[in-house]
Coordinates of C-alpha atoms in Angstrom, one line a residue:
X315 CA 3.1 14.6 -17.9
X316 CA 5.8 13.5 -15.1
X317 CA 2.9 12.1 -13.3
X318 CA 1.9 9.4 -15.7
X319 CA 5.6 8.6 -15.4
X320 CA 5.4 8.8 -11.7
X321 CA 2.4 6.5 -11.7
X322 CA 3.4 3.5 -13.5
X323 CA 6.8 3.7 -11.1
X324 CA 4.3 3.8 -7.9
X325 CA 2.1 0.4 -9.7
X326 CA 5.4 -1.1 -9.9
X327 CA 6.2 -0.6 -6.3
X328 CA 3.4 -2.0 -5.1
X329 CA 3.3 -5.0 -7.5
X330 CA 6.6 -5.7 -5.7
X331 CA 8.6 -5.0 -8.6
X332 CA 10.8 -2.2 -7.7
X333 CA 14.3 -2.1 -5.8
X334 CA 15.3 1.0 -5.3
X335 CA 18.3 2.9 -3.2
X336 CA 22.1 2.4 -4.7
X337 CA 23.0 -0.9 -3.0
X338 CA 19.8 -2.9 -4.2
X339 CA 19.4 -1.1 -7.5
X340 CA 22.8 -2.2 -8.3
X341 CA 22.0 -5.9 -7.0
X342 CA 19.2 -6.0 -9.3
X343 CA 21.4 -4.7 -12.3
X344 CA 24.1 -7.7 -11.3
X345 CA 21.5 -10.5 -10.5
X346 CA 20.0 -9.8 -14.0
X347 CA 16.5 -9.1 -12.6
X348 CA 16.4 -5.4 -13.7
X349 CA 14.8 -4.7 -17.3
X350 CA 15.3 -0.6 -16.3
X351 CA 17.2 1.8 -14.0
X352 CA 15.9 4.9 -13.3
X353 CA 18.3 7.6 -11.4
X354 CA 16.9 10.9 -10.7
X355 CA 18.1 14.1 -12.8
X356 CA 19.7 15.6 -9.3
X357 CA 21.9 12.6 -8.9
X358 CA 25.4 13.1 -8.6
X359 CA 27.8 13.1 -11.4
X360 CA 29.9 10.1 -9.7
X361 CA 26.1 7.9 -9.2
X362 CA 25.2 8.8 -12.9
X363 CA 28.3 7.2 -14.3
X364 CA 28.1 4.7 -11.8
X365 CA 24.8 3.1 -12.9
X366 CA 25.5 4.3 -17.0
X367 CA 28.6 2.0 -16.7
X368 CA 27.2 -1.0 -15.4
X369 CA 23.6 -0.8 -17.1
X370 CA 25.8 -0.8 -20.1
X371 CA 28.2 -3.9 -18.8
X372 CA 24.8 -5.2 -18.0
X373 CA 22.9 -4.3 -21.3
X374 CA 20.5 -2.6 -19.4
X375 CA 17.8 0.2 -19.7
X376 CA 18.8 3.8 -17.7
X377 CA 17.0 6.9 -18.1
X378 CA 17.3 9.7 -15.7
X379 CA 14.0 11.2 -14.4
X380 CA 12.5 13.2 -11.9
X381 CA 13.7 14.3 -8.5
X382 CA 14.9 12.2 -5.6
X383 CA 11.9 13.1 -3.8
X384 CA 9.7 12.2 -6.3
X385 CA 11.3 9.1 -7.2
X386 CA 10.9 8.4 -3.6
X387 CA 7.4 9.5 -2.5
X388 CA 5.7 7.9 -5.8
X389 CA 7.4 4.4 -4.7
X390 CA 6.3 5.1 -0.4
X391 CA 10.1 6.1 1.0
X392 CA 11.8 8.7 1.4
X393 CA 13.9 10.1 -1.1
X394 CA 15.7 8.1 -3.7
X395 CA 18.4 8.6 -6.3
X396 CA 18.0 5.3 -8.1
X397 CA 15.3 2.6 -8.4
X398 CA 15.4 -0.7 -10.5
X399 CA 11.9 -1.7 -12.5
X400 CA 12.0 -5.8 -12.3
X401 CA 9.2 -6.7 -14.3
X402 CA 9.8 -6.2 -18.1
X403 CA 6.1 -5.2 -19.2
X404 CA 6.1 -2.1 -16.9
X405 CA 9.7 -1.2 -18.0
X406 CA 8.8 -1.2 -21.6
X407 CA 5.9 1.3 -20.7
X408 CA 7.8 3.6 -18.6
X409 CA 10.5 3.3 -21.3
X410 CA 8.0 4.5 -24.0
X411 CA 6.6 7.2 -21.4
X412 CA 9.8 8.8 -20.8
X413 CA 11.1 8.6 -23.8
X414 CA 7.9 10.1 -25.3
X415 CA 8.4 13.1 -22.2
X416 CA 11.8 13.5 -23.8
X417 CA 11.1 14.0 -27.3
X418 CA 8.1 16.5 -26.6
X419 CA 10.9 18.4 -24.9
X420 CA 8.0 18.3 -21.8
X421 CA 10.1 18.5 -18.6
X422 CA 6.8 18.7 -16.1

């Protein structure tokens, strides 16, 4: 199921409408361009709260999903703990993707 998920992040990317890595997910979150954060699962503690505090400040979206590597590898980098989704149709439908992953209790 994570690869549906996965999928819309990587049509996002190459639409042009993903920031991802701390400093320019958190620019996205301030400029008001962001309509969802994602941070990966194995984030740390301190980067969870991080982005959880200012997505709320900022009134917006954060789910945590996936691994670093796979947040990375679906969007063409390396390994990334957080990403930013700047277009607001794509973040409504990763929004009902993951949240639909969630409430099947479907972790793969």
């Amino acid at each position: 199921m994570k690869d549906k998920v996965l999928s819309l992040i990587s049509i996002a990317a190459k639409s042009g409408n993903v920031a991802s890595g701390e400093f320019m997910t958190e620019k996205s979150v301030k400029e008001k361009k962001s309509f969802l954060v994602i941070v990966s699962e194995e984030a740390s503690d301190a980067t969870k709260k991080k982005f959880t505090d200012m997505c709320s400040y900022h009134k917006t979206e954060i789910r945590f999903y996936a691994t670093k590597d796979d947040l990375g590898r679906c969007i063409g980098k390396e390994f990334r703990a957080s990403l930013s989704v700047n277009d607001e149709g794509l973040a409504n439908a990763l929004l009902k993707k993951i949240d639909m992953n969630k409430s099947e209790g479907d972790d793969d």
